Amino acid sequence: MIVAEAVGRALAACGAGTVFGVVGSGNFHVTNALVAAGARFVAARHEGGAATMADAYARMSGRPGIVTVHQGPGLTNALTGIAEAAKSRTPMVVLAGEATEAQSNFHIDQAALATAVGAVSMRVTSADEAAAQAVRAYRVAAGERRTVLLNLPLDVQSAPYTGAVEVPAASQTSSAEAVAGEQAAVSQASSAAVAAGELAAALEAAERPVFIAGRGARHGRRELEALAERTGALLATSAVARGLFRGSPWDLDVSGGFATPLAAELIRGADLVVGWGCALNMWTTRHGSLVSPGTRVAKVDLEPAALKTHVPADAGVVGDVAQVAAALAGVVPAKAGYRTPELAGRIRAEGRWRAVPYEDGGDGGRIDPRTLTIGLDDLLPAERIVSIDSGNFMGYPSMFLDVPDENGFCFTQAFQSVGLGLATAIGAALARPDRLPVAALGDGGFLMGIAELETVVRLGLPMVIVVYDDEAYGAEVHHFGPHDHPLGTVTFPPAGLAAIARGHGLAAVTVTRREDLADVSTWLSGPRDRPLLIHAKVTRDRGSWWLEEAFKGH
Ligand SMILES: Cc1ncc(C[n+]2csc(CCOP(=O)(O)OP(=O)(O)O)c2C)c(N)n1
Ligand SMILES: [Mg+2]
C-alpha cells in the first residue's frame, strides 16, 4: 500500500461515504482507495461544482462533505466553492494533490490559498503519520465545523505505507488533556449558567418574544418549539434555516429581506428577539431595521464572537442551541406571551407570500416571476428540496416555493457567488433522494454553472431546473439602471436555453404565460426519467423589492 491509499482508507474508516471530485494524477490513488473502501464517487465536470456539491450534501445530510481534486488548477477551480463552505462553517475535507517542486507547472502555495478563503490547511507530511493525519483532518472538519484542505504532497503520497489503518476512538485523549478539558468545561458551564440566568430573566420579562433560528439551530427544532410554547414566542428563521418550524401555527417563515409584511411587522413589534445559532446579520434583520429601538436582543451560539457581531446581544449564552433551550424550558414560567388567537388567525391568513396581493406584470411574451413561482408551488410535490442561485430572481423561489422542513431548502449564499445553484441542487439531491430536487437559477447563474448539467443527466437525477431568464445580469441592471448608466455590459441577446438543455439530454419547456405550465404537469405525471429544464422568460421591467433593500448594503 502507498500513502495515498492509506489516506483514502483512513477517511473511509472515519465515515467518508460520498465523495465529489474531478480526478487527475495527483488524486487518482486516494480517490480509488476511497472507492475500494466502499465510498460512492460522484464525478463533477468542474472542481467548483464538486466543492459546492459536497457543501450542499453536507448541509442537507448532516455528514461531512468530501472533495478530491488535482494539484494546482484542480484546487484553484474549487476555490469559490471552498470559500462558500468555509464561510458557512460546513464540515468538509478537500483532498488535493500538492506539487512540492517549485519548478512544477502545478506548483502554487496551496496552504495560503486555503487560509485566504477561511479554510484550515493541513498536510500529510510523512508515511509514518499519514493515516493519523487524515483522521485528524476529518475530526477537525466534523468536530469543529471547519472546511479543511488536506494537502497530499506527491512525493509523500507515493511512499510505501507499512503501518495499520485504524481509527482511534474519538474519546482517546491523554489524561492531562482530559483534566484540562474538564476544568475548562466547568468554568465555561458556570459562566454559561449566569448568562442563561440573564436569558431566563429576559424571557420571563418579555411580553412579545420572537425566536429567530439560524444555521446553528437546524438540529434544535424540538427544543426551541417547546421553549417557544412555554414563553409564548413567535418563530422565524434566517434564510439558511428556512423550513425549520414548518407546520407550527406560530411559524413566521424567514426573517429579513424575504420576510412577509406580516412577519416584518411582528418581528418589529417584538420586545425581545432571541437569535438561536443566528448572528442576526444585515440580511436577517434588514440592516438592523427589523429590530426596533428598545427591543432587547439575546443570542445563543457556540461561537462567542457571534454574540457581539452584527446586531449585538444584550444577553448572550455560549452553548449548543438545543441544550440551552431545553435547560431554559425547565426554569422559565409558562406564559401566553406574543401568542393570541387573533395573531394565530393573521398568521394563517397572511403568513405566506402567496397570500400577499400583487398586480400581475405578465404581458403574454413574459411571465411575472411571482405568477410563475406560485404556479410551480401548486404543481410540484410537497416533498421537495429547493436550491437557490444568486441574483435579482432569487427571492421568488425563496419566498413563493414552500419547503417541507429545514432539509428542504439549500441556500449556498454566504459568499454571494453567482453560479453555485446547479451544483448545490445536485449535492442536495444526493443527500435527499426521497425528495424532488428543484434548482432555481437565473440565466446568468445557469450559464456560469452549466458544466454540471451533464452531471445531472448522468446521475439520472429527476431534477426540475427553473431558469428565471431576463436575458441579463438583472441584479446589475436594476442596481445601475435607475442612475442612467449604460447597461450593455450586463445585458445579453436571447439564448436558446431549452435547446441547450435538450442537447444535454434533458426534457425542456419554455414558459412565457401561466398556461405553459401545463407542460410541467405533463412531465410530473410522466416517468420523470429525464430531468426537466423550465426556461421561463420572466418580466424584467423592474428590480425585486428585496434587492432594493440589499443595495443599501453595497
Ligand atoms: C461569481 C460572481 N460574479 C459576479 C457577481 C455579481 N453579480 C451578482 S448578481 C449577478 C447577476 C446574476 O444574473 P442572473 O443569474 O441572470 O440573475 P438575475 O440577477 O438576472 O436575476 C452578478 C453578475 C457575483 N455575485 N458572483
Ligand atoms: Mg438574469
XYZ file of C-alpha atoms and ligand atoms in Angstrom:
581
model
C 0.000 0.000 0.000
C 1.181 3.551 -0.680
C 0.453 6.596 1.449
C -2.300 7.851 -0.883
C -4.174 4.592 -0.398
C -3.731 4.690 3.361
C -5.226 8.209 3.418
C -8.236 7.072 1.396
C -8.785 4.040 3.596
C -8.450 6.063 6.780
C -11.030 8.601 5.607
C -13.428 5.854 4.571
C -12.993 4.317 8.031
C -13.888 7.711 9.538
C -17.182 7.627 7.653
C -16.485 9.286 4.284
C -19.290 7.726 2.238
C -19.952 10.086 -0.666
C -17.025 11.793 -2.372
C -17.200 14.533 -5.022
C -14.380 15.453 -7.326
C -12.537 15.668 -10.601
C -9.726 13.139 -10.862
C -6.231 13.818 -12.116
C -2.941 12.071 -11.486
C -2.475 13.753 -8.096
C -5.715 12.478 -6.544
C -6.201 9.286 -8.558
C -4.928 6.843 -5.942
C -6.576 8.458 -2.936
C -9.911 8.576 -4.756
C -9.678 4.966 -5.864
C -8.783 3.908 -2.332
C -11.945 5.638 -1.060
C -13.995 3.835 -3.709
C -12.324 0.482 -2.920
C -13.241 1.024 0.729
C -16.908 1.452 -0.196
C -17.351 5.180 -0.817
C -19.521 6.462 -3.652
C -17.600 8.712 -6.041
C -19.530 11.436 -7.839
C -17.588 12.806 -10.791
C -18.213 16.506 -11.306
C -17.319 18.267 -14.560
C -15.656 21.195 -12.822
C -13.983 21.307 -9.418
C -16.105 24.325 -8.471
C -19.123 22.084 -8.954
C -17.549 19.305 -6.887
C -16.857 21.609 -3.932
C -20.357 23.057 -3.969
C -21.979 19.640 -4.350
C -20.052 18.420 -1.300
C -21.024 21.548 0.643
C -24.720 21.146 -0.153
C -24.563 17.411 0.518
C -23.057 18.096 3.945
C -25.673 20.724 4.794
C -28.598 18.539 3.810
C -27.321 15.170 5.080
C -25.562 16.244 8.274
C -22.447 14.303 7.198
C -19.092 15.934 6.354
C -18.565 16.723 2.686
C -15.585 15.137 0.958
C -13.950 16.554 -2.184
C -10.940 15.332 -4.147
C -9.057 17.475 -6.650
C -5.878 17.548 -8.669
C -2.996 19.760 -7.503
C -2.782 23.386 -8.614
C -5.600 24.197 -11.076
C -7.825 21.494 -9.591
C -7.696 23.400 -6.351
C -7.977 26.894 -7.811
C -11.055 25.776 -9.759
C -12.615 24.597 -6.497
C -11.829 27.760 -4.600
C -15.145 29.613 -4.844
C -16.993 26.573 -3.531
C -14.420 26.166 -0.763
C -14.856 29.812 0.232
C -18.636 29.362 0.419
C -18.247 26.240 2.552
C -15.687 27.842 4.850
C -17.823 30.942 5.416
C -20.765 28.694 6.200
C -18.725 26.555 8.608
C -19.577 23.472 6.560
C -17.714 20.404 7.807
C -15.785 19.441 4.698
C -12.468 17.824 3.761
C -10.864 18.782 0.457
C -8.183 16.308 -0.595
C -5.741 17.868 -3.023
C -2.561 16.623 -4.573
C 0.278 19.045 -3.940
C 3.254 19.723 -6.186
C 6.123 20.494 -3.871
C 8.746 21.141 -6.577
C 8.787 24.866 -7.288
C 9.550 24.147 -10.983
C 6.349 22.171 -11.448
C 3.693 23.839 -13.590
C 1.189 22.820 -10.941
C 3.060 24.468 -8.088
C 1.293 27.184 -6.114
C 1.097 27.992 -2.423
C -1.922 25.823 -1.700
C -1.866 26.388 2.041
C -2.006 30.149 1.530
C -4.901 29.771 -0.910
C -6.905 27.777 1.591
C -6.332 30.094 4.509
C -7.060 33.112 2.306
C -10.651 31.888 1.926
C -11.102 30.862 5.546
C -10.371 27.135 5.247
C -7.979 25.252 7.526
C -4.881 23.998 5.749
C -3.375 20.665 6.829
C -0.865 18.343 5.190
C 0.135 14.716 5.150
C 3.818 15.051 5.970
C 5.179 11.516 6.247
C 4.387 7.888 5.627
C 4.509 7.136 9.337
C 1.847 9.648 10.223
C -0.286 9.612 7.075
C -3.333 7.730 8.370
C -3.349 9.599 11.678
C -3.087 12.936 9.873
C -6.002 12.026 7.615
C -8.093 11.094 10.645
C -7.146 14.367 12.294
C -8.273 16.347 9.233
C -11.625 14.566 9.286
C -12.017 15.241 13.000
C -11.256 18.947 12.660
C -13.831 19.192 9.878
C -16.540 17.206 11.648
C -15.859 18.250 15.230
C -15.045 21.919 14.764
C -17.312 22.521 11.764
C -14.426 23.647 9.573
C -13.645 23.330 5.897
C -10.248 21.631 5.780
C -7.815 21.397 2.880
C -5.718 18.252 3.310
C -2.680 18.671 1.073
C -1.214 15.447 -0.226
C 2.367 16.155 -1.428
C 3.110 13.971 -4.441
C 6.349 12.549 -3.064
C 4.759 11.601 0.249
C 1.714 10.131 -1.491
C 3.758 7.619 -3.448
C 5.889 6.438 -0.494
C 5.204 2.946 0.797
C 2.907 2.753 3.781
C 3.572 -0.080 6.159
C 1.504 0.833 9.215
C -2.022 -0.192 10.068
C -5.016 1.937 9.119
C -7.080 2.179 12.223
C -9.259 4.960 13.516
C -8.627 5.667 17.188
C -11.737 6.254 19.284
C -12.655 9.940 19.438
C -12.510 9.866 23.225
C -8.855 8.826 23.361
C -7.073 11.838 24.802
C -4.213 11.939 27.258
C -5.192 12.185 30.917
C -3.576 15.653 31.207
C -5.677 16.874 28.270
C -8.757 15.350 29.849
C -8.239 17.131 33.180
C -7.580 20.470 31.479
C -10.654 19.937 29.334
C -12.816 19.202 32.344
C -11.607 22.314 34.144
C -12.356 24.455 31.121
C -15.775 22.842 30.816
C -16.578 23.574 34.485
C -15.657 27.253 34.215
C -17.484 27.527 30.871
C -20.525 25.854 32.386
C -20.668 28.244 35.330
C -20.373 31.355 33.153
C -22.937 29.829 30.810
C -25.233 29.340 33.805
C -25.002 33.045 34.690
C -25.673 34.025 31.092
C -28.531 31.559 30.848
C -29.936 33.121 34.030
C -29.953 36.503 32.260
C -31.697 34.984 29.277
C -34.227 33.252 31.524
C -34.962 36.608 33.172
C -35.301 38.284 29.776
C -37.717 35.591 28.624
C -39.707 35.886 31.821
C -39.992 39.657 31.405
C -40.843 39.554 27.697
C -44.402 40.171 26.568
C -43.722 39.694 22.863
C -40.720 37.407 22.308
C -39.647 36.305 18.832
C -37.149 33.499 18.247
C -35.029 33.705 15.105
C -33.264 30.426 14.393
C -30.185 30.296 12.164
C -27.786 27.725 10.819
C -26.677 26.751 14.333
C -30.236 25.839 15.289
C -31.073 23.472 12.457
C -30.832 20.492 14.809
C -32.854 22.112 17.587
C -36.440 22.329 16.374
C -37.998 20.239 19.143
C -36.294 22.081 21.997
C -36.919 25.514 20.508
C -40.577 24.825 19.847
C -41.024 23.608 23.419
C -39.377 26.723 24.851
C -41.337 28.978 22.499
C -44.539 27.272 23.560
C -43.688 27.899 27.199
C -42.687 31.545 26.741
C -45.247 32.497 24.104
C -42.660 33.238 21.433
C -43.267 33.508 17.697
C -40.882 31.587 15.443
C -38.817 32.715 12.473
C -35.581 31.657 10.764
C -32.731 33.110 8.786
C -32.752 32.105 5.108
C -30.320 29.190 5.584
C -32.578 27.600 8.213
C -35.750 28.122 6.201
C -38.408 25.493 6.870
C -37.256 24.675 10.406
C -40.614 25.430 12.023
C -42.837 24.328 9.150
C -46.196 23.151 10.415
C -46.171 25.266 13.565
C -49.083 27.748 13.709
C -46.565 30.317 15.040
C -44.121 29.978 12.126
C -43.436 33.382 10.523
C -41.081 31.803 7.919
C -37.969 33.809 7.049
C -36.863 36.966 8.850
C -35.058 39.575 6.735
C -35.329 40.659 3.130
C -37.565 37.682 2.292
C -39.911 38.283 5.250
C -43.610 38.754 4.527
C -45.107 42.116 5.507
C -46.766 40.348 8.447
C -43.524 38.733 9.634
C -41.710 42.068 9.381
C -44.487 43.790 11.355
C -44.472 41.169 14.108
C -40.681 40.990 14.409
C -40.545 44.792 14.614
C -43.215 44.593 17.307
C -41.199 42.207 19.483
C -39.888 43.352 22.857
C -37.329 40.519 22.877
C -35.590 38.968 19.865
C -33.553 35.846 20.542
C -31.121 34.737 17.844
C -30.595 30.992 18.165
C -27.442 29.919 16.342
C -28.086 33.061 14.325
C -25.802 36.093 14.307
C -28.670 38.424 13.225
C -26.725 39.797 10.269
C -27.835 42.519 7.870
C -29.798 40.067 5.724
C -31.730 38.537 8.613
C -32.538 41.913 10.164
C -32.797 44.144 7.060
C -29.730 46.081 8.132
C -30.941 46.039 11.731
C -34.263 47.690 10.907
C -36.361 44.665 11.942
C -35.059 45.049 15.490
C -36.871 48.088 16.854
C -35.184 50.568 19.195
C -35.797 49.410 22.746
C -36.173 45.750 21.795
C -33.906 43.552 23.894
C -31.671 41.214 21.919
C -30.340 37.888 23.142
C -28.251 35.296 21.330
C -27.312 31.699 21.951
C -24.363 30.490 19.918
C -21.462 28.053 20.023
C -19.188 30.872 18.882
C -18.543 33.605 21.467
C -17.721 36.066 18.658
C -21.214 35.689 17.177
C -22.733 37.249 20.295
C -21.105 40.588 19.536
C -21.184 40.774 15.747
C -23.956 42.333 13.623
C -26.849 43.227 15.945
C -25.082 42.733 19.309
C -26.701 40.794 22.136
C -27.745 42.381 25.430
C -27.735 38.856 26.851
C -25.600 36.139 25.310
C -25.128 32.477 26.066
C -22.289 30.421 24.624
C -23.609 26.941 24.116
C -25.485 24.480 21.988
C -28.895 25.794 20.980
C -30.831 22.612 21.723
C -29.212 22.112 25.110
C -29.658 25.710 26.214
C -33.288 25.769 25.043
C -34.037 22.526 26.872
C -32.441 23.823 30.071
C -34.366 27.108 29.913
C -37.688 25.354 29.321
C -37.240 23.743 32.721
C -36.848 27.034 34.581
C -38.958 29.746 32.917
C -42.584 30.178 33.946
C -45.265 29.473 31.356
C -46.994 32.456 29.759
C -49.000 33.292 26.656
C -46.523 35.990 25.570
C -46.980 37.035 21.943
C -49.424 34.231 21.191
C -53.067 35.222 20.867
C -55.881 33.558 18.922
C -56.140 36.724 16.832
C -52.478 36.538 15.830
C -52.777 32.838 15.021
C -55.566 33.792 12.615
C -53.479 36.516 10.997
C -50.501 34.181 10.564
C -52.784 31.625 8.962
C -54.280 34.212 6.610
C -51.281 36.439 5.816
C -48.243 34.420 6.875
C -47.152 33.294 3.401
C -46.061 35.389 0.450
C -48.578 33.821 -1.860
C -51.332 35.373 0.252
C -49.969 38.880 -0.374
C -51.892 40.550 -3.243
C -49.916 41.748 -6.263
C -50.576 43.069 -9.718
C -49.530 40.568 -12.362
C -46.979 42.173 -14.682
C -47.066 39.450 -17.343
C -47.568 40.613 -20.935
C -48.053 37.362 -22.846
C -44.441 37.300 -24.016
C -43.055 37.207 -20.486
C -44.436 35.748 -17.288
C -44.460 37.557 -13.947
C -41.947 35.629 -11.770
C -44.448 35.596 -8.890
C -47.121 34.012 -11.081
C -44.566 31.501 -12.369
C -43.423 30.545 -8.888
C -46.894 30.318 -7.360
C -47.919 28.149 -10.313
C -44.949 25.866 -9.696
C -45.643 25.785 -5.961
C -49.092 24.428 -6.790
C -47.771 21.816 -9.201
C -44.601 20.453 -7.596
C -44.961 17.748 -4.945
C -44.620 18.998 -1.360
C -41.713 16.608 -0.730
C -39.156 18.761 -2.490
C -35.672 20.103 -1.871
C -35.165 23.588 -3.276
C -31.727 25.042 -4.086
C -31.203 28.688 -4.942
C -28.592 30.539 -7.018
C -27.804 34.244 -6.573
C -29.264 37.224 -8.423
C -32.263 39.500 -8.660
C -34.561 36.494 -9.176
C -33.525 34.660 -6.027
C -36.256 35.882 -3.727
C -39.097 34.494 -5.851
C -38.306 30.821 -5.244
C -37.117 31.602 -1.701
C -40.416 33.235 -0.850
C -43.058 31.583 -3.015
C -41.932 27.945 -3.131
C -42.848 26.283 0.128
C -40.491 23.683 1.623
C -41.274 20.755 3.920
C -38.621 21.422 6.571
C -35.060 22.710 7.068
C -33.723 19.913 4.885
C -35.917 21.066 2.033
C -34.058 24.310 1.333
C -30.410 24.728 0.417
C -29.080 28.259 0.329
C -25.369 28.487 -0.533
C -25.138 32.267 -0.331
C -22.556 33.059 2.340
C -20.081 34.190 -0.357
C -22.859 35.666 -2.501
C -21.449 33.971 -5.566
C -23.452 33.597 -8.738
C -23.246 30.166 -10.365
C -23.404 27.763 -7.420
C -27.092 26.899 -7.722
C -26.987 23.907 -10.062
C -24.173 22.143 -8.183
C -25.952 22.943 -4.919
C -29.041 21.206 -6.239
C -27.003 18.114 -7.195
C -25.449 17.804 -3.733
C -28.828 18.376 -2.092
C -30.491 15.821 -4.370
C -27.947 13.161 -3.437
C -28.429 13.904 0.262
C -32.208 13.562 -0.003
C -33.070 11.124 -2.811
C -36.585 10.860 -1.353
C -37.375 14.447 -2.396
C -37.903 16.097 -5.774
C -34.845 18.296 -6.340
C -35.617 21.798 -7.613
C -32.863 24.138 -8.794
C -33.898 27.792 -9.092
C -31.419 29.757 -11.187
C -31.035 32.995 -13.106
C -29.914 32.839 -16.729
C -26.517 34.183 -15.647
C -26.035 31.626 -12.872
C -27.276 28.785 -15.073
C -24.792 29.559 -17.836
C -21.982 30.070 -15.305
C -22.569 26.688 -13.681
C -23.630 24.824 -16.827
C -20.675 22.426 -16.667
C -22.716 20.302 -14.248
C -25.766 19.956 -16.496
C -24.274 16.751 -17.899
C -23.746 15.568 -14.305
C -27.473 15.930 -13.570
C -28.284 13.802 -16.611
C -25.530 11.243 -15.992
C -26.614 10.723 -12.392
C -30.216 10.260 -13.527
C -31.496 12.869 -11.091
C -35.209 13.614 -11.534
C -34.451 17.306 -11.124
C -36.565 20.304 -12.072
C -34.350 23.206 -13.101
C -36.159 26.536 -13.294
C -34.297 29.295 -15.098
C -35.657 32.780 -14.484
C -34.450 34.286 -17.760
C -34.374 38.061 -18.071
C -31.527 37.938 -20.603
C -29.388 39.946 -18.228
C -27.438 40.127 -15.043
C -30.630 41.554 -13.668
C -29.179 42.435 -10.299
C -26.723 44.754 -12.033
C -29.314 46.142 -14.439
C -31.536 47.156 -11.533
C -28.587 48.383 -9.499
C -27.252 50.761 -12.148
C -30.203 51.280 -14.500
C -32.001 53.811 -12.308
C -28.886 56.024 -12.447
C -28.864 56.109 -16.252
C -25.614 54.171 -16.643
C -25.089 52.298 -19.928
C -26.154 48.643 -19.476
C -24.534 46.971 -22.481
C -22.055 45.125 -20.274
C -24.788 43.390 -18.289
C -27.415 42.565 -20.918
C -27.384 39.688 -23.397
C -29.204 38.574 -26.530
C -31.791 35.800 -26.133
C -30.230 32.355 -25.617
C -31.955 29.107 -26.555
C -31.776 27.607 -23.091
C -34.414 24.936 -23.766
C -32.482 23.770 -26.842
C -29.239 23.730 -24.854
C -30.948 21.559 -22.228
C -32.360 19.178 -24.837
C -28.897 18.882 -26.296
C -27.689 17.650 -22.916
C -30.465 15.055 -22.778
C -32.960 16.885 -20.574
C -36.621 17.444 -21.258
C -37.321 21.153 -21.634
C -40.282 23.505 -21.724
C -40.442 27.222 -22.400
C -42.811 29.261 -20.286
C -43.983 32.732 -21.178
C -47.554 32.520 -19.806
C -49.246 30.720 -16.938
C -50.912 28.299 -19.392
C -47.486 26.990 -20.459
C -47.135 25.365 -17.035
C -49.370 22.576 -18.334
C -46.176 21.156 -19.901
C -44.691 20.929 -16.414
C -47.726 18.913 -15.252
C -47.190 16.558 -18.163
C -43.581 15.951 -17.121
C -44.575 15.476 -13.472
C -47.150 12.849 -14.329
C -44.719 11.010 -16.620
C -41.859 8.669 -15.709
C -39.515 11.573 -14.769
C -36.696 9.567 -16.305
C -35.035 12.701 -17.646
C -34.531 15.939 -15.730
C -36.702 18.883 -16.741
C -35.500 22.368 -17.563
C -38.113 25.104 -17.371
C -36.953 28.032 -19.455
C -39.079 30.824 -18.033
C -38.922 34.117 -19.845
C -39.691 36.472 -16.979
C -40.745 40.097 -16.873
C -37.836 42.400 -16.262
C -39.069 45.955 -16.149
C -38.163 46.475 -12.508
C -35.945 45.034 -9.812
C -37.254 42.985 -6.952
C -38.149 44.629 -3.675
C -35.632 42.659 -1.586
C -32.885 43.680 -3.996
C -33.637 47.347 -3.452
C -33.205 46.647 0.239
C -29.977 44.724 -0.358
C -28.397 47.556 -2.353
C -28.377 49.633 0.780
C -25.513 47.377 1.899
C -23.318 47.903 -1.199
C -19.178 34.862 -9.246
C -19.903 36.160 -9.246
N -19.737 37.005 -10.270
C -20.410 38.169 -10.305
C -21.255 38.523 -9.287
C -22.034 39.821 -9.345
N -23.455 39.517 -9.627
C -24.381 39.461 -8.656
S -25.902 39.085 -9.212
C -25.345 38.998 -10.803
C -26.292 38.715 -11.925
C -26.762 37.301 -11.979
O -27.534 37.135 -13.134
P -28.649 36.043 -13.213
O -28.138 34.750 -12.735
O -29.207 36.069 -14.575
O -29.738 36.529 -12.162
P -30.614 37.900 -12.248
O -29.916 38.902 -11.395
O -30.667 38.303 -13.673
O -31.963 37.532 -11.718
C -23.980 39.258 -10.868
C -23.182 39.258 -12.119
C -21.376 37.616 -8.205
N -22.148 37.871 -7.158
N -20.705 36.444 -8.223
Mg -30.732 37.185 -15.345
